[in-house]
Coordinates of C-alpha atoms and ligand atoms in Angstrom, one line a residue:
M1 CA 110.2 116.5 87.1
K2 CA 112.6 115.5 89.9
K3 CA 113.7 111.9 89.9
V4 CA 113.2 109.7 92.9
K5 CA 116.6 108.2 93.9
V6 CA 116.3 104.7 95.2
G7 CA 118.6 102.4 97.1
I8 CA 117.8 98.7 97.1
V9 CA 118.9 96.1 99.6
G10 CA 118.9 92.4 98.5
L11 CA 120.0 91.4 95.0
G12 CA 118.8 87.8 95.0
R13 CA 116.1 86.2 92.9
L14 CA 113.6 88.9 93.4
G15 CA 115.8 91.9 94.3
R16 CA 117.5 91.6 91.0
K17 CA 114.2 91.8 89.2
H18 CA 113.1 94.9 91.2
A19 CA 116.5 96.5 90.7
G20 CA 116.2 96.1 86.9
N21 CA 112.7 97.6 87.0
L22 CA 113.9 100.6 89.1
A23 CA 116.9 101.1 86.9
F24 CA 115.4 100.9 83.5
R25 CA 111.6 100.6 83.4
I26 CA 110.2 103.4 85.5
P27 CA 110.1 107.0 84.5
H28 CA 111.2 109.6 87.1
C29 CA 113.1 107.0 89.1
E30 CA 116.8 106.3 89.4
L31 CA 118.4 103.3 90.9
T32 CA 121.2 105.2 92.7
A33 CA 122.5 102.5 95.2
V34 CA 122.6 98.8 95.6
C35 CA 123.3 96.7 98.7
S36 CA 123.9 93.1 99.5
V37 CA 126.0 91.2 101.9
V38 CA 127.6 89.4 99.0
E39 CA 130.2 91.8 97.5
E40 CA 130.3 90.1 94.1
E41 CA 126.6 90.7 93.6
V42 CA 127.0 94.4 94.4
Q43 CA 130.0 94.8 92.0
E44 CA 128.3 92.8 89.3
V45 CA 125.1 95.0 89.3
M46 CA 127.1 98.2 89.6
D47 CA 129.3 97.3 86.6
A48 CA 126.6 95.9 84.5
W49 CA 124.1 98.7 85.0
N50 CA 126.4 101.6 85.8
I51 CA 125.0 102.2 89.3
P52 CA 127.0 104.9 91.1
Y53 CA 126.9 103.5 94.7
G54 CA 127.3 100.0 96.1
Y55 CA 127.4 98.7 99.7
T56 CA 127.8 95.5 101.6
K57 CA 126.5 97.1 104.8
Y58 CA 122.9 98.4 104.9
E59 CA 123.7 101.1 107.5
D60 CA 126.3 102.6 105.0
M61 CA 123.7 102.8 102.3
L62 CA 121.3 104.6 104.6
A63 CA 124.0 107.2 105.2
N64 CA 123.9 108.2 101.5
P65 CA 122.4 111.7 101.5
E66 CA 121.4 111.5 97.8
L67 CA 118.7 108.8 98.4
D68 CA 115.0 109.4 98.8
A69 CA 113.7 105.9 99.1
I70 CA 114.7 102.4 100.2
F71 CA 113.6 99.2 98.5
I72 CA 113.9 96.1 100.7
A73 CA 114.3 92.7 99.0
S74 CA 116.5 91.1 101.6
P75 CA 115.5 87.8 103.4
S76 CA 112.3 88.0 105.4
N77 CA 113.9 88.0 108.8
F78 CA 115.6 91.4 108.1
H79 CA 112.5 93.2 106.9
C80 CA 111.2 94.7 110.2
E81 CA 114.5 96.0 111.4
Q82 CA 115.5 97.4 108.0
I83 CA 112.1 99.1 107.5
K84 CA 112.3 100.8 111.0
Q85 CA 115.9 102.0 110.4
A86 CA 115.0 103.5 107.0
L87 CA 111.8 105.1 108.2
S88 CA 113.6 106.7 111.2
L89 CA 116.1 108.3 108.8
G90 CA 113.3 109.9 106.8
F91 CA 113.2 107.5 103.7
H92 CA 110.2 106.3 101.9
V93 CA 110.2 102.5 102.1
F94 CA 109.0 99.6 100.0
S95 CA 109.4 96.2 101.6
E96 CA 109.0 92.8 100.2
K97 CA 106.5 90.5 101.9
P98 CA 106.1 89.3 104.6
L99 CA 106.0 92.3 106.8
G100 CA 107.4 90.3 109.7
L101 CA 107.8 86.7 110.7
Y102 CA 106.5 87.3 114.2
V103 CA 103.3 89.2 115.2
E104 CA 105.2 91.4 117.7
E105 CA 107.7 92.7 115.2
A106 CA 104.9 93.3 112.6
L107 CA 103.1 95.4 115.2
D108 CA 106.3 97.2 116.0
V109 CA 106.6 98.2 112.3
E110 CA 103.0 99.4 112.3
T111 CA 103.9 101.8 115.1
A112 CA 106.9 103.0 113.2
V113 CA 104.9 103.6 110.0
K114 CA 102.3 105.5 111.9
A115 CA 105.0 107.7 113.5
H116 CA 106.1 108.8 110.0
P117 CA 102.9 109.8 108.3
D118 CA 104.6 111.9 105.7
Q119 CA 106.7 109.1 104.3
V120 CA 105.3 106.5 101.9
F121 CA 105.4 102.9 103.1
M122 CA 104.4 100.1 100.8
L123 CA 104.4 96.3 101.1
G124 CA 105.0 94.0 98.2
F125 CA 101.6 92.3 97.9
M126 CA 102.1 92.5 94.1
R127 CA 99.1 90.3 93.2
R128 CA 96.9 93.3 93.9
Y129 CA 98.6 94.9 90.9
D130 CA 98.2 91.9 88.6
R131 CA 95.8 92.6 85.8
S132 CA 93.7 89.5 86.3
Y133 CA 93.5 89.9 90.1
M134 CA 92.6 93.6 89.6
A135 CA 89.8 92.7 87.1
A136 CA 88.4 90.2 89.6
K137 CA 88.3 92.9 92.3
E138 CA 86.5 95.2 89.9
K139 CA 83.9 92.5 89.1
I140 CA 83.3 91.7 92.8
E141 CA 82.8 95.4 93.6
A142 CA 80.4 95.7 90.7
G143 CA 78.3 92.9 92.3
I144 CA 78.8 90.5 89.4
I145 CA 79.0 87.4 91.6
G146 CA 76.8 88.8 94.4
K147 CA 78.2 88.6 97.9
P148 CA 81.5 86.6 98.0
F149 CA 81.4 83.9 100.7
L150 CA 84.1 81.4 99.8
I151 CA 87.6 81.8 98.6
R152 CA 89.8 78.9 97.5
C153 CA 93.5 79.6 96.9
Y154 CA 96.3 77.3 95.6
G155 CA 99.9 78.5 95.9
L156 CA 102.1 75.8 94.5
D157 CA 105.9 76.1 93.8
P158 CA 107.5 74.0 91.1
A159 CA 108.9 70.6 92.3
S160 CA 112.0 71.5 90.3
K161 CA 112.9 74.2 92.9
M162 CA 112.5 71.9 95.9
D163 CA 116.2 71.1 96.3
S164 CA 117.2 74.7 96.2
F165 CA 114.4 75.6 98.7
L166 CA 115.6 72.8 101.1
T167 CA 119.2 74.1 100.9
F168 CA 117.9 77.7 101.6
A169 CA 115.6 76.6 104.4
R170 CA 118.2 74.6 106.3
A171 CA 120.3 77.8 106.6
N172 CA 117.6 80.5 106.9
Y173 CA 114.3 80.8 108.7
S174 CA 111.6 81.9 106.3
G175 CA 108.6 81.5 108.6
G176 CA 107.4 78.1 107.3
L177 CA 105.0 77.2 104.5
F178 CA 102.0 79.4 105.5
L179 CA 103.9 82.6 106.4
D180 CA 106.2 82.3 103.4
M181 CA 103.8 81.2 100.7
S182 CA 100.2 81.6 101.7
I183 CA 100.7 85.2 102.8
H184 CA 99.8 86.5 99.4
D185 CA 96.6 84.4 99.5
F186 CA 95.7 85.6 102.9
D187 CA 96.0 89.2 101.7
L188 CA 93.9 88.4 98.6
A189 CA 91.2 86.8 100.8
R190 CA 91.0 89.8 103.1
W191 CA 90.9 92.1 100.0
Y192 CA 88.2 90.3 98.2
L193 CA 86.0 89.3 101.2
G194 CA 86.6 92.6 103.1
E195 CA 86.7 90.6 106.3
E196 CA 89.2 89.5 108.9
A197 CA 89.9 85.9 109.8
K198 CA 88.4 84.5 113.0
E199 CA 89.6 81.0 113.4
V200 CA 91.8 78.5 111.5
W201 CA 92.7 74.8 111.3
A202 CA 95.8 74.0 109.4
I203 CA 97.3 70.6 108.6
G204 CA 100.2 69.5 106.3
G205 CA 103.0 67.1 105.9
S206 CA 105.9 65.8 103.8
Y207 CA 104.8 63.5 101.1
A208 CA 107.6 63.3 98.4
R209 CA 110.4 64.6 100.5
P210 CA 110.7 63.7 104.2
E211 CA 113.4 66.3 104.6
F212 CA 110.6 68.9 105.2
D213 CA 109.8 67.1 108.5
E214 CA 113.5 67.5 109.6
I215 CA 113.2 71.3 109.2
E216 CA 109.8 71.2 111.0
D217 CA 108.0 72.6 108.0
A218 CA 105.4 71.1 105.6
E219 CA 106.0 70.3 102.0
T220 CA 102.3 70.7 101.3
G221 CA 99.7 72.1 103.7
A222 CA 96.1 73.2 103.8
A223 CA 94.3 75.7 106.0
M224 CA 90.6 76.2 106.5
V225 CA 89.7 79.6 107.8
R226 CA 86.4 81.0 109.1
F227 CA 86.1 84.7 108.6
E228 CA 84.3 87.1 110.9
N229 CA 81.1 87.1 108.7
N230 CA 81.2 83.2 108.5
A231 CA 82.8 83.3 105.0
I232 CA 85.1 80.4 104.2
G233 CA 88.7 80.3 103.2
I234 CA 90.5 77.3 101.8
F235 CA 94.2 77.7 101.3
V236 CA 96.5 75.1 99.8
A237 CA 100.2 75.7 99.7
G238 CA 102.9 73.4 98.4
R239 CA 106.4 73.1 97.2
N240 CA 106.0 70.0 95.0
C241 CA 104.0 71.0 92.0
A242 CA 105.1 68.6 89.2
H243 CA 103.8 70.8 86.3
G244 CA 105.4 74.1 87.4
Y245 CA 104.2 77.2 89.2
H246 CA 100.5 77.1 89.9
I247 CA 98.7 80.1 91.5
E248 CA 95.0 79.7 91.3
T249 CA 92.2 81.6 93.1
E250 CA 88.5 81.0 93.1
I251 CA 85.9 83.3 94.7
I252 CA 82.4 82.0 95.0
G253 CA 79.6 84.5 95.6
T254 CA 75.9 84.2 96.1
K255 CA 75.3 84.9 92.3
G256 CA 78.4 83.4 90.6
T257 CA 82.0 82.4 90.7
L258 CA 85.3 83.9 89.5
R259 CA 88.4 81.9 88.8
I260 CA 91.9 83.3 88.2
G261 CA 94.7 81.1 86.9
T262 CA 92.9 77.8 86.7
V263 CA 95.2 76.7 84.0
P264 CA 98.6 78.4 84.7
E265 CA 99.6 78.6 81.1
R266 CA 102.8 80.2 79.9
N267 CA 101.2 81.7 76.8
Q268 CA 98.4 80.9 74.4
V269 CA 100.3 78.2 72.4
V270 CA 98.7 74.8 72.4
I271 CA 100.9 71.9 71.4
M272 CA 99.1 69.0 69.8
K273 CA 101.2 65.8 69.2
D274 CA 101.4 62.1 70.0
E275 CA 101.5 62.8 73.8
G276 CA 98.2 64.7 73.6
V277 CA 97.3 68.3 73.8
I278 CA 99.8 70.3 75.9
Q279 CA 99.9 73.8 77.3
E280 CA 103.1 74.8 78.9
C281 CA 103.1 76.1 82.5
V282 CA 104.8 79.2 83.9
D283 CA 107.9 78.1 85.8
G284 CA 108.0 80.6 88.7
F285 CA 106.9 83.9 90.2
L286 CA 109.2 86.0 88.1
E287 CA 107.5 84.9 84.9
R288 CA 103.9 84.8 86.2
F289 CA 104.0 88.1 88.0
E290 CA 106.3 90.1 85.8
Q291 CA 103.7 92.8 85.1
A292 CA 102.6 93.0 88.7
Y293 CA 106.2 93.5 90.0
L294 CA 106.6 96.4 87.6
S295 CA 103.2 97.9 88.3
E296 CA 103.6 97.8 92.1
T297 CA 107.0 99.5 91.8
E298 CA 105.5 102.2 89.5
E299 CA 102.8 102.8 92.1
F300 CA 105.4 103.2 94.9
I301 CA 107.3 105.8 92.9
N302 CA 104.1 107.6 91.8
C303 CA 102.9 107.7 95.4
I304 CA 106.2 109.5 96.4
L305 CA 105.9 111.9 93.5
D306 CA 102.2 112.6 94.0
K307 CA 102.5 112.8 97.8
R308 CA 99.8 110.2 98.3
K309 CA 99.6 106.8 100.0
P310 CA 99.2 103.4 98.3
A311 CA 96.1 101.3 98.8
I312 CA 98.1 98.6 100.6
T313 CA 98.7 99.7 104.1
V314 CA 100.9 98.4 106.9
K315 CA 97.7 97.0 108.5
D316 CA 97.4 94.6 105.6
G317 CA 100.9 93.4 106.4
V318 CA 100.1 93.0 110.1
Q319 CA 96.8 91.2 109.5
S320 CA 98.2 88.7 107.0
T321 CA 101.1 88.0 109.4
I322 CA 98.7 87.4 112.2
L323 CA 96.7 84.9 110.1
G324 CA 99.9 83.3 108.8
Y325 CA 101.2 82.9 112.3
S326 CA 97.9 81.4 113.4
C327 CA 98.1 78.8 110.6
K328 CA 101.6 77.9 111.7
K329 CA 100.5 77.5 115.3
S330 CA 97.6 75.3 114.2
F331 CA 99.8 73.2 112.0
E332 CA 102.3 72.7 114.8
T333 CA 99.7 72.0 117.6
G334 CA 97.0 70.3 115.6
R335 CA 94.5 72.6 117.2
L336 CA 91.8 75.0 116.0
I337 CA 93.3 78.4 116.6
Q338 CA 91.4 81.7 117.3
V339 CA 92.9 84.4 115.2
K340 CA 93.6 87.2 117.6
T341 CA 93.9 90.7 116.1
Ligands
LIG1 P1 117.4 85.5 97.9 O1 118.0 84.7 98.9 O2 117.5 85.1 96.5 O3 118.1 87.0 98.0 C1 118.4 87.7 99.2 C2 119.4 88.8 98.9 O4 119.6 89.5 100.1 C3 120.7 88.3 98.4 O5 121.3 89.3 97.6 C4 121.5 88.3 99.7 O6 122.9 88.4 99.5 C5 121.0 89.6 100.4 N1 121.1 89.7 101.8 C6 121.0 88.7 102.7 N2 121.2 89.1 104.0 C7 121.3 90.5 103.9 C8 121.5 91.5 104.8 N3 121.6 91.3 106.1 N4 121.7 92.8 104.3 C9 121.7 93.0 103.0 N5 121.5 92.1 102.1 C10 121.3 90.8 102.5 O7 115.9 85.8 98.3 P2 114.6 86.2 97.4 O8 114.0 84.9 97.0 O9 115.0 87.2 96.4 O10 113.6 86.8 98.5 C11 113.9 88.0 99.1 C12 112.6 88.5 99.8 O11 111.6 88.6 98.8 C13 112.1 87.5 100.8 O12 111.6 88.2 101.9 C14 110.9 86.8 100.1 O13 109.9 86.4 101.1 C15 110.4 87.9 99.2 N6 109.9 87.3 98.0 C16 108.7 87.8 97.5 C17 108.1 87.2 96.4 C18 106.8 87.8 95.9 O14 106.2 87.2 95.1 N7 106.4 89.0 96.3 C19 108.7 86.1 95.6 C20 110.0 85.7 96.2 C21 110.5 86.3 97.3

């Protein structure tokens, strides 16, 4: 079988993980080219993994005639433009979330994806490929909890990463707490409830680190969302989680409740000693979602080979961006915002 030749842009925290998966863990896939604005990163990956082509300019990578697909793991403000460029040159495209930081640019990408119906486009909502989140979806569809009417999501980053986040956020615009972090939860809520958001009220603040006020962002925030069918969404996002990386989701239905990740344990080891009974916590997204990152990438490659489309569509990216942006607007204005789709 022919191998899908992939070029990746972005070799940072997540790009490096994706690159490793593409290079070594997926059959019928070859990591043919890598690109980053940081030359040392490019050279390091090329040397370490024997990658034939390396670039510091995205446009140069797109000119490589050997490539079939482009994998985008660059900072969020580049996604829209890089997706459109790659699609227009005939590539299949995978992009990390969020689709866009502004609604207009997300809609622009939707138009571009629709204009290239024979190319695969996939967005990195990897939680949909996590075994536990998939099992929950199957149970909801089987009617185990009746009709779901409330979803409560926690997305909390480790306090230990706050300094590096603040350094990053001072130099880069990532969309703010809701667009950057809650976007996965918004997608899950739409997926599980099968409904679009109607209105939102979001609040937040800086509690341990006043620096978040200076960058006009929240250290921790909460959004309450009413969905079209009157279902309820409660979304908590934060960057100051003392015990580690905590992603938790609860779906309440008319006949029962599902919870995923209530205790964000690293493994099944329980430590019992003078301090008490301890379960260690996962320390970040790479550890918690390792299987999901691999599975979503496998799905992207399989879609290209099987000439089919992934279940996640560009519309999922647009709708979650619209909701994220509405939360941001509500947080900034203090008002209840109607989510306009
Ligand atoms: P990072 O800052 O660690 O890495 C960014 C990479 O892109 C670096 O290699 C940098 O040199 C490169 N780069 C920057 N500007 C570029 C340009 N114009 N052209 C080419 N390369 C460029 O960022 P991180 O944390 O890896 O995030 C990357 C993306 O992945 C973001 O959009 C973020 O929202 C998303 N992300 C998604 C997660 C998920 O769970 N699905 C988790 C973490 C990040």
